[in-house]
Tab-separated table of C-alpha atoms and ligand atoms in Angstrom:
chain	number	residue	atom	x	y	z
A	599	MET	CA	125.992	76.702	121.722
A	600	PRO	CA	123.071	79.037	122.420
A	601	SER	CA	123.331	80.893	125.729
A	602	THR	CA	121.504	79.268	128.644
A	603	ASN	CA	121.671	82.381	130.751
A	604	THR	CA	118.537	82.281	132.868
A	605	ALA	CA	119.237	85.531	134.705
A	606	VAL	CA	117.655	87.495	131.870
A	607	ASN	CA	113.927	87.068	132.020
A	608	ARG	CA	110.983	89.208	131.002
A	609	HIS	CA	111.323	91.274	134.183
A	610	SER	CA	114.908	92.204	133.399
A	611	ILE	CA	113.814	94.000	130.260
A	612	ALA	CA	113.079	97.713	130.583
A	613	GLN	CA	109.481	98.852	130.177
A	614	ARG	CA	110.201	100.787	126.994
A	615	ALA	CA	111.478	97.650	125.271
A	616	GLN	CA	108.662	95.499	126.659
A	617	LEU	CA	106.052	97.950	125.445
A	618	THR	CA	107.557	98.289	121.976
A	619	GLN	CA	106.025	95.876	119.469
A	620	GLU	CA	108.041	94.428	116.597
A	621	SER	CA	107.535	96.269	113.328
A	622	GLN	CA	104.533	94.837	111.509
A	623	ILE	CA	105.830	96.195	108.225
A	624	ARG	CA	108.929	94.060	108.398
A	625	GLU	CA	106.697	91.216	109.576
A	626	ALA	CA	104.710	91.613	106.331
A	627	SER	CA	107.989	91.323	104.416
A	628	ARG	CA	108.656	88.068	106.242
A	629	TYR	CA	105.385	86.448	105.220
A	630	CYS	CA	106.131	87.728	101.787
A	631	ASP	CA	108.935	85.165	101.730
A	632	GLN	CA	106.683	82.491	103.216
A	633	PHE	CA	104.122	82.759	100.385
A	634	GLY	CA	106.566	83.792	97.672
A	635	ALA	CA	104.570	87.019	97.435
A	636	ILE	CA	105.437	90.252	95.635
A	637	ASN	CA	106.401	92.760	98.299
A	638	LEU	CA	104.170	95.823	98.131
A	639	ALA	CA	104.466	96.092	101.907
A	640	GLN	CA	107.679	97.778	102.980
A	641	GLY	CA	108.384	101.314	101.735
A	642	LEU	CA	111.558	100.629	99.851
A	643	PRO	CA	112.195	100.903	96.126
A	644	ASP	CA	113.282	97.764	94.238
A	645	PHE	CA	115.029	99.817	91.516
A	646	PRO	CA	118.583	101.194	91.558
A	647	ALA	CA	119.768	104.437	93.117
A	648	PRO	CA	121.039	107.149	90.718
A	649	GLU	CA	124.369	106.192	89.138
A	650	ALA	CA	126.034	109.536	89.970
A	651	LEU	CA	125.241	109.055	93.651
A	652	LYS	CA	126.617	105.551	93.821
A	653	GLN	CA	129.777	106.721	92.057
A	654	ALA	CA	130.177	109.637	94.476
A	655	ALA	CA	129.873	107.244	97.439
A	656	VAL	CA	132.492	104.869	96.036
A	657	GLU	CA	134.859	107.774	95.392
A	658	ALA	CA	134.381	109.154	98.893
A	659	ILE	CA	135.256	105.790	100.414
A	660	LEU	CA	138.296	105.368	98.166
A	661	ALA	CA	139.414	108.878	99.063
A	662	ASP	CA	139.394	107.681	102.660
A	663	HIS	CA	136.570	109.688	104.130
A	664	ASN	CA	136.035	106.769	106.426
A	665	GLN	CA	136.389	108.178	109.911
A	666	TYR	CA	134.046	110.003	112.256
A	667	CYS	CA	133.229	113.451	110.960
A	668	ASP	CA	131.671	116.576	112.476
A	669	PRO	CA	128.755	115.247	114.576
A	670	TRP	CA	126.567	118.108	113.378
A	671	GLY	CA	127.139	117.015	109.786
A	672	LEU	CA	129.460	117.992	106.982
A	673	ALA	CA	129.497	121.804	106.794
A	674	ASP	CA	128.857	121.871	103.021
A	675	LEU	CA	125.958	119.493	103.367
A	676	ARG	CA	124.371	121.574	106.120
A	677	GLN	CA	124.805	124.600	103.939
A	678	GLY	CA	123.173	122.818	100.987
A	679	ILE	CA	120.215	121.858	103.179
A	680	ALA	CA	119.881	125.454	104.418
A	681	GLN	CA	119.988	126.768	100.837
A	682	LYS	CA	117.274	124.345	99.820
A	683	MET	CA	115.080	125.592	102.699
A	684	ALA	CA	115.610	129.211	101.616
A	685	ARG	CA	114.994	128.481	97.942
A	686	GLU	CA	111.923	126.284	98.343
A	687	GLN	CA	110.232	127.476	101.512
A	688	ASN	CA	111.540	131.003	101.731
A	689	VAL	CA	112.884	130.400	105.230
A	690	VAL	CA	116.425	131.468	106.050
A	691	VAL	CA	118.134	129.058	108.448
A	692	ASP	CA	121.667	129.143	109.816
A	693	PRO	CA	123.506	125.972	108.724
A	694	ASP	CA	125.922	126.246	111.659
A	695	ARG	CA	123.345	126.616	114.403
A	696	GLU	CA	120.098	125.241	113.022
A	697	VAL	CA	120.818	122.263	110.756
A	698	THR	CA	121.983	118.841	111.991
A	699	VAL	CA	122.690	115.815	109.826
A	700	CYS	CA	121.729	112.505	111.455
A	701	CYS	CA	121.142	108.821	110.703
A	702	GLY	CA	117.962	109.007	108.691
A	703	ALA	CA	114.737	110.793	109.438
A	704	THR	CA	114.289	107.946	111.905
A	705	GLU	CA	117.016	109.315	114.126
A	706	GLY	CA	115.782	112.863	113.489
A	707	LEU	CA	112.310	111.999	114.794
A	708	ASN	CA	113.784	110.392	117.878
A	709	LEU	CA	116.041	113.390	118.515
A	710	ALA	CA	113.117	115.761	118.180
A	711	LEU	CA	110.932	113.793	120.571
A	712	LEU	CA	113.688	113.073	123.075
A	713	SER	CA	114.554	116.783	123.157
A	714	LEU	CA	111.016	117.995	123.717
A	715	ILE	CA	109.069	115.267	125.447
A	716	ASP	CA	109.325	114.259	129.080
A	717	PRO	CA	107.504	111.171	130.404
A	718	GLY	CA	103.807	111.963	130.644
A	719	ASP	CA	103.798	114.771	128.053
A	720	ARG	CA	100.984	114.503	125.552
A	721	VAL	CA	101.705	114.413	121.821
A	722	LEU	CA	99.074	114.840	119.136
A	723	VAL	CA	99.279	112.186	116.424
A	724	PHE	CA	97.056	112.267	113.343
A	725	GLU	CA	95.705	108.825	112.605
A	726	PRO	CA	96.382	106.850	110.439
A	727	PHE	CA	100.065	107.536	111.132
A	728	TYR	CA	103.506	106.221	110.206
A	729	GLU	CA	104.144	103.201	112.424
A	730	ASN	CA	107.391	104.509	114.002
A	731	TYR	CA	105.670	107.338	115.869
A	732	LEU	CA	104.294	105.066	118.586
A	733	PRO	CA	107.522	103.245	119.483
A	734	ASN	CA	109.299	106.601	119.309
A	735	LEU	CA	106.821	107.975	121.842
A	736	ILE	CA	107.252	104.947	124.081
A	737	THR	CA	111.015	105.567	124.103
A	738	CYS	CA	110.585	109.056	125.521
A	739	GLY	CA	107.527	108.302	127.664
A	740	GLY	CA	105.219	110.563	125.628
A	741	ILE	CA	101.479	109.864	125.585
A	742	PRO	CA	99.847	109.823	122.154
A	743	GLU	CA	96.609	111.759	121.708
A	744	PHE	CA	95.135	110.347	118.517
A	745	PHE	CA	93.166	112.500	116.107
A	746	LEU	CA	91.376	110.375	113.533
A	747	LEU	CA	91.262	111.791	110.007
A	748	GLU	CA	88.700	110.319	107.625
A	749	PRO	CA	89.165	109.518	103.953
A	750	PRO	CA	89.016	110.767	101.291
A	751	HIS	CA	89.867	114.354	102.315
A	752	TRP	CA	91.458	113.785	105.734
A	753	GLN	CA	90.074	117.119	106.932
A	754	ILE	CA	90.671	118.433	110.434
A	755	ASP	CA	87.588	119.312	112.422
A	756	GLU	CA	88.493	122.388	114.440
A	757	ASN	CA	86.126	121.512	117.277
A	758	ILE	CA	87.879	118.211	117.842
A	759	LEU	CA	91.262	119.883	117.491
A	760	GLN	CA	90.347	122.335	120.210
A	761	GLN	CA	89.228	119.527	122.539
A	762	VAL	CA	92.537	117.730	122.061
A	763	PHE	CA	94.601	120.887	122.675
A	764	ARG	CA	92.596	121.629	125.807
A	765	LYS	CA	93.909	118.386	127.301
A	766	GLY	CA	97.375	119.973	127.192
A	767	ILE	CA	99.526	119.106	124.202
A	768	LYS	CA	103.306	119.534	124.279
A	769	ALA	CA	103.912	118.693	120.630
A	770	VAL	CA	102.218	117.636	117.417
A	771	ILE	CA	103.668	115.118	114.988
A	772	LEU	CA	102.824	116.216	111.478
A	773	ASN	CA	103.643	114.270	108.339
A	774	SER	CA	103.176	115.871	104.942
A	775	PRO	CA	103.026	114.300	102.410
A	776	ALA	CA	101.774	111.589	104.703
A	777	ASN	CA	102.433	107.906	104.998
A	778	PRO	CA	100.090	105.950	104.715
A	779	THR	CA	97.308	108.272	103.512
A	780	GLY	CA	99.124	110.395	100.919
A	781	LYS	CA	97.579	113.535	102.423
A	782	VAL	CA	99.376	116.768	101.504
A	783	TRP	CA	98.580	119.412	104.091
A	784	ARG	CA	97.255	122.661	102.586
A	785	TYR	CA	98.408	126.057	103.779
A	786	GLU	CA	95.039	126.846	105.375
A	787	GLU	CA	95.179	123.613	107.359
A	788	LEU	CA	98.710	124.307	108.534
A	789	GLU	CA	97.599	127.772	109.600
A	790	VAL	CA	94.798	126.344	111.737
A	791	LEU	CA	97.189	123.963	113.439
A	792	ALA	CA	99.767	126.719	113.875
A	793	ARG	CA	97.158	128.923	115.549
A	794	TYR	CA	96.389	126.232	118.138
A	795	CYS	CA	100.087	125.527	118.740
A	796	GLN	CA	100.663	129.188	119.487
A	797	LYS	CA	97.589	129.515	121.650
A	798	TYR	CA	98.392	126.396	123.692
A	799	ASP	CA	102.190	126.711	123.613
A	800	ALA	CA	102.875	123.539	121.642
A	801	TYR	CA	105.597	122.509	119.187
A	802	VAL	CA	105.374	120.807	115.820
A	803	ILE	CA	107.648	117.992	114.715
A	804	THR	CA	107.125	117.865	110.983
A	805	ASP	CA	108.195	114.775	109.094
A	806	GLU	CA	108.838	115.959	105.530
A	807	ILE	CA	110.622	112.910	104.160
A	808	TYR	CA	108.298	112.742	101.093
A	809	GLU	CA	108.561	116.456	100.262
A	810	TYR	CA	109.365	115.846	96.569
A	811	ILE	CA	106.901	113.028	95.956
A	812	ILE	CA	103.774	115.042	95.282
A	813	TYR	CA	100.939	114.674	92.770
A	814	GLU	CA	98.410	117.259	93.963
A	815	GLY	CA	99.088	120.586	95.679
A	816	LYS	CA	102.550	121.622	96.798
A	817	HIS	CA	104.770	120.923	99.743
A	818	ILE	CA	104.599	123.630	102.402
A	819	SER	CA	106.786	123.299	105.462
A	820	MET	CA	105.300	124.235	108.839
A	821	LEU	CA	108.557	126.128	109.420
A	822	SER	CA	107.367	128.713	106.879
A	823	VAL	CA	104.041	129.391	108.592
A	824	PRO	CA	104.030	132.708	110.502
A	825	GLY	CA	104.695	132.272	114.228
A	826	MET	CA	106.108	128.741	113.831
A	827	ARG	CA	109.809	129.478	113.253
A	828	GLU	CA	110.709	128.812	116.909
A	829	ARG	CA	108.123	126.091	117.439
A	830	THR	CA	108.909	123.729	114.608
A	831	ILE	CA	111.408	120.927	114.138
A	832	VAL	CA	111.680	119.855	110.516
A	833	VAL	CA	112.760	116.270	110.000
A	834	GLY	CA	113.880	115.423	106.471
A	835	GLY	CA	116.134	113.033	104.679
A	836	PHE	CA	117.656	111.569	101.556
A	837	SER	CA	116.145	108.051	101.692
A	838	LYS	CA	113.047	108.625	99.607
A	839	THR	CA	114.045	111.482	97.314
A	840	PHE	CA	117.250	109.807	96.176
A	841	CYS	CA	116.258	106.167	96.502
A	842	VAL	CA	118.883	105.400	99.158
A	843	THR	CA	116.903	104.113	102.130
A	844	GLY	CA	119.899	102.043	103.228
A	845	TRP	CA	122.264	104.996	103.494
A	846	ARG	CA	120.649	106.272	106.666
A	847	LEU	CA	120.992	109.970	105.925
A	848	GLY	CA	118.581	112.473	107.378
A	849	TYR	CA	118.561	115.861	109.046
A	850	THR	CA	116.759	118.185	111.408
A	851	ILE	CA	116.160	121.908	111.036
A	852	ALA	CA	115.117	123.925	114.086
A	853	CYS	CA	115.926	127.130	115.951
A	854	ALA	CA	119.302	127.207	117.750
A	855	THR	CA	117.885	126.341	121.196
A	856	LEU	CA	116.102	123.225	119.962
A	857	THR	CA	119.058	122.315	117.746
A	858	THR	CA	121.529	122.547	120.645
A	859	ALA	CA	119.380	120.099	122.611
A	860	MET	CA	119.103	117.675	119.700
A	861	ARG	CA	122.814	117.849	118.877
A	862	LYS	CA	123.816	116.800	122.388
A	863	LEU	CA	121.611	113.701	122.163
A	864	HIS	CA	122.722	112.943	118.625
A	865	ASP	CA	126.411	113.087	119.563
A	866	PHE	CA	125.960	110.451	122.275
A	867	LEU	CA	123.527	108.289	120.322
A	868	THR	CA	125.250	107.853	116.972
A	869	ILE	CA	128.123	110.427	116.913
A	870	CYS	CA	127.615	111.201	113.259
A	871	ALA	CA	125.852	110.057	110.108
A	872	PRO	CA	127.970	107.952	107.700
A	873	ALA	CA	130.845	110.234	106.650
A	874	PRO	CA	131.446	109.093	103.039
A	875	LEU	CA	127.733	109.094	102.299
A	876	GLN	CA	127.416	112.685	103.489
A	877	ILE	CA	130.017	113.601	100.878
A	878	ALA	CA	128.085	111.660	98.249
A	879	ALA	CA	124.895	113.455	99.289
A	880	LEU	CA	126.465	116.745	98.153
A	881	THR	CA	126.135	115.384	94.620
A	882	ALA	CA	122.444	114.727	95.221
A	883	LEU	CA	121.833	118.328	96.254
A	884	GLN	CA	123.275	119.437	92.931
A	885	PHE	CA	120.902	117.355	90.806
A	886	SER	CA	119.109	119.467	88.184
A	887	PRO	CA	115.465	120.492	88.724
A	888	ASP	CA	114.550	117.846	86.114
A	889	TYR	CA	115.480	115.112	88.553
A	890	PHE	CA	112.844	116.280	91.010
A	891	THR	CA	110.187	116.848	88.344
A	892	ASN	CA	110.773	113.358	86.952
A	893	LEU	CA	110.624	111.821	90.392
A	894	GLY	CA	107.067	113.116	90.815
A	895	LYS	CA	106.116	112.080	87.269
A	896	GLU	CA	107.475	108.554	87.617
A	897	TYR	CA	105.750	107.933	90.900
A	898	ARG	CA	102.499	109.338	89.529
A	899	HIS	CA	102.740	106.848	86.673
A	900	LYS	CA	103.257	103.996	89.170
A	901	ARG	CA	100.367	105.207	91.312
A	902	ASP	CA	98.081	105.357	88.272
A	903	LEU	CA	99.057	101.807	87.269
A	904	LEU	CA	98.271	100.201	90.618
A	905	PHE	CA	95.270	102.259	91.710
A	906	PRO	CA	92.665	100.965	89.197
A	907	ALA	CA	93.644	97.323	89.829
A	908	LEU	CA	92.936	97.740	93.533
A	909	ALA	CA	89.531	99.207	92.755
A	910	GLU	CA	88.903	96.416	90.244
A	911	ILE	CA	89.174	93.684	92.899
A	912	GLY	CA	86.686	95.441	95.140
A	913	LEU	CA	88.961	97.390	97.455
A	914	LYS	CA	88.196	101.079	97.976
A	915	PRO	CA	91.543	102.785	97.437
A	916	VAL	CA	92.032	106.468	98.277
A	917	LEU	CA	93.959	108.371	95.605
A	918	PRO	CA	97.111	109.680	97.326
A	919	GLN	CA	98.158	113.302	96.767
A	920	GLY	CA	101.743	112.510	97.691
A	921	ALA	CA	104.186	109.882	99.051
A	922	TYR	CA	104.266	106.404	97.486
A	923	TYR	CA	101.530	104.417	99.203
A	924	ILE	CA	97.894	103.634	98.530
A	925	TRP	CA	95.562	103.270	101.489
A	926	ALA	CA	92.611	101.045	100.659
A	927	GLU	CA	89.444	100.073	102.453
A	928	THR	CA	88.995	96.289	102.606
A	929	SER	CA	85.376	95.629	103.584
A	930	ALA	CA	84.445	94.084	100.207
A	931	ILE	CA	87.202	91.496	100.692
A	932	ALA	CA	87.411	91.049	104.446
A	933	PRO	CA	86.052	92.873	107.503
A	934	ASP	CA	89.536	93.506	108.845
A	935	GLY	CA	92.837	94.608	107.268
A	936	ASP	CA	94.724	91.700	108.883
A	937	GLN	CA	92.494	89.146	107.178
A	938	ALA	CA	92.569	91.042	103.884
A	939	ALA	CA	96.381	91.159	103.946
A	940	ARG	CA	96.629	87.442	104.661
A	941	TYR	CA	94.077	86.657	101.955
A	942	LEU	CA	96.013	88.690	99.380
A	943	ALA	CA	99.299	87.094	100.404
A	944	GLU	CA	97.908	83.560	100.171
A	945	GLN	CA	95.611	83.912	97.167
A	946	ALA	CA	97.222	86.627	95.053
A	947	ARG	CA	100.765	86.404	96.396
A	948	ILE	CA	100.810	90.129	97.126
A	949	ALA	CA	102.101	91.436	100.438
A	950	ALA	CA	100.514	94.603	101.820
A	951	VAL	CA	100.530	96.026	105.337
A	952	PRO	CA	97.434	95.640	107.547
A	953	GLY	CA	95.908	98.966	108.550
A	954	LYS	CA	96.312	98.220	112.266
A	955	CYS	CA	99.941	99.038	111.886
A	956	PHE	CA	98.983	102.702	111.378
A	957	ALA	CA	96.143	102.932	113.871
A	958	ASN	CA	95.443	103.614	117.529
A	959	PRO	CA	96.303	100.245	119.160
A	960	ASP	CA	92.980	100.293	121.048
A	961	ARG	CA	91.114	99.608	117.803
A	962	SER	CA	90.276	95.942	117.423
A	963	VAL	CA	89.240	96.215	113.775
A	964	VAL	CA	90.861	98.400	111.125
A	965	PRO	CA	89.372	97.654	107.706
A	966	TYR	CA	92.270	99.054	105.672
A	967	ILE	CA	95.521	97.933	104.078
A	968	ARG	CA	98.469	99.846	102.660
A	969	PHE	CA	100.202	99.136	99.372
A	970	CYS	CA	103.593	100.590	98.458
A	971	PHE	CA	104.114	101.452	94.780
A	972	ALA	CA	107.809	102.410	94.934
A	973	LYS	CA	108.514	99.455	92.684
A	974	LYS	CA	109.780	98.790	89.166
A	975	GLU	CA	107.073	98.908	86.518
A	976	SER	CA	107.621	95.174	85.924
A	977	THR	CA	107.002	94.437	89.633
A	978	LEU	CA	103.788	96.462	89.555
A	979	ILE	CA	102.621	94.776	86.358
A	980	ALA	CA	103.242	91.347	87.898
A	981	ALA	CA	101.356	92.416	91.026
A	982	ILE	CA	98.434	93.732	88.980
A	983	HIS	CA	98.358	90.486	87.024
A	984	ASN	CA	98.107	88.502	90.272
A	985	LEU	CA	95.359	90.762	91.585
A	986	LEU	CA	93.269	90.572	88.439
A	987	GLN	CA	93.757	86.821	88.287
A	988	LEU	CA	92.079	86.665	91.649
A	989	LYS	CA	89.017	88.287	90.156
A	990	GLU	CA	89.027	86.089	87.062
A	991	ASN	CA	89.246	82.965	89.193
A	992	GLY	CA	86.221	84.249	91.064
A	993	ASP	CA	87.908	83.528	94.387
A	994	THR	CA	85.500	84.095	97.222
A	995	PRO	CA	86.424	86.946	99.500
A	996	LEU	CA	86.448	86.318	103.204
A	997	LEU	CA	82.959	87.582	103.928
B	1737	PMP	N1	109.028	109.089	108.041
B	1737	PMP	C1	108.144	108.457	107.245
B	1737	PMP	C2	106.778	109.016	107.134
B	1737	PMP	C3	108.514	107.305	106.550
B	1737	PMP	O1	107.616	106.695	105.762
B	1737	PMP	C4	109.825	106.793	106.692
B	1737	PMP	C5	110.286	105.544	105.993
B	1737	PMP	N2	109.346	104.592	105.733
B	1737	PMP	C6	110.707	107.482	107.535
B	1737	PMP	C7	110.279	108.623	108.193
B	1737	PMP	C8	112.106	106.978	107.763
B	1737	PMP	O2	113.016	107.646	106.939
B	1737	PMP	P1	114.574	107.362	107.009
B	1737	PMP	O3	114.892	106.280	106.051
B	1737	PMP	O4	115.205	108.664	106.584
B	1737	PMP	O5	114.929	107.011	108.393
């Protein structure tokens, strides 16, 4: 029997939960089922994780690594993460005091914000942005200060940046390579941002989950920019690089003072990340350089398959420099991303995410949609077929 408890009503629910909207990305996956559509909405691969990783996880479970482990994360894993930072970004970090393993970058972002942001603190968010940042800010009471970046170059205008910082910014959320735009921040851009953070005493929370999925330029961590060592929290993870989004393995890297704050919260939020999977992740850190080169190559191939088909049906896609999404302008199909997404789901049986999901909620119209291409080649080919069919049938766009 369903509960008939009437004591719980809307007013019983805390503000932070009332203000938090349900994820529109998962909503897109739901209407994917409704229309039998191919899911190019949610950012999860439909191909298998590397065999060696799966084997390592099975072995760790069979070897009975099934209990709580060190809340900070397995010592060897923290060390591996620190070595990677030294090797790739030339930044030496102490695995015992500055690296914390947590439940996905998702937990890492929350830890970073909860450690730095008090209710009413302002946080700079570059728009379009990854949908989690807003609910994460609601949880800690932070106020987003949106900074709109325009396609195709997503350049920062220093005059606007200065105006935003003058309002008083406690932290900046940076995401490079970025979801949904694919922007890879260049060193000169990071330097500009770093200069303002130092001048106005602000911190950077840098979401680097797509660090190895890059087509143009190279990944530079804000942690490596002069003056930012004590002002930066790196949030990273294993989900995207190793195709294990369901493992929930991520980490933070920050100076000891920030790390101590985050570790206390982490301990009481989740205790530790999954113990056997941390052991399996050690195998991932030992993958040969070829693995990482191929990752980039394979995703580039997928990007280059889907991109022209989107242009062919009249969308204006922006070529991503990194990550595994394509952001496309919809005005030739529909004036708003919501309508375009529904049209594609109904007529082409393709699910994509409406642009509103990544935009300042005050905007009533966002003429963009996001496609995810972390899919098997056969899935992409089927999707392209459906899209091109739309054109052949001469279906009338919603204009
Ligand atoms: N940051 C960005 C930019 C993402 O796109 C995602 C996943 N879609 C995450 C963080 C979440 O990563 P994780 O699976 O490690 O929690």
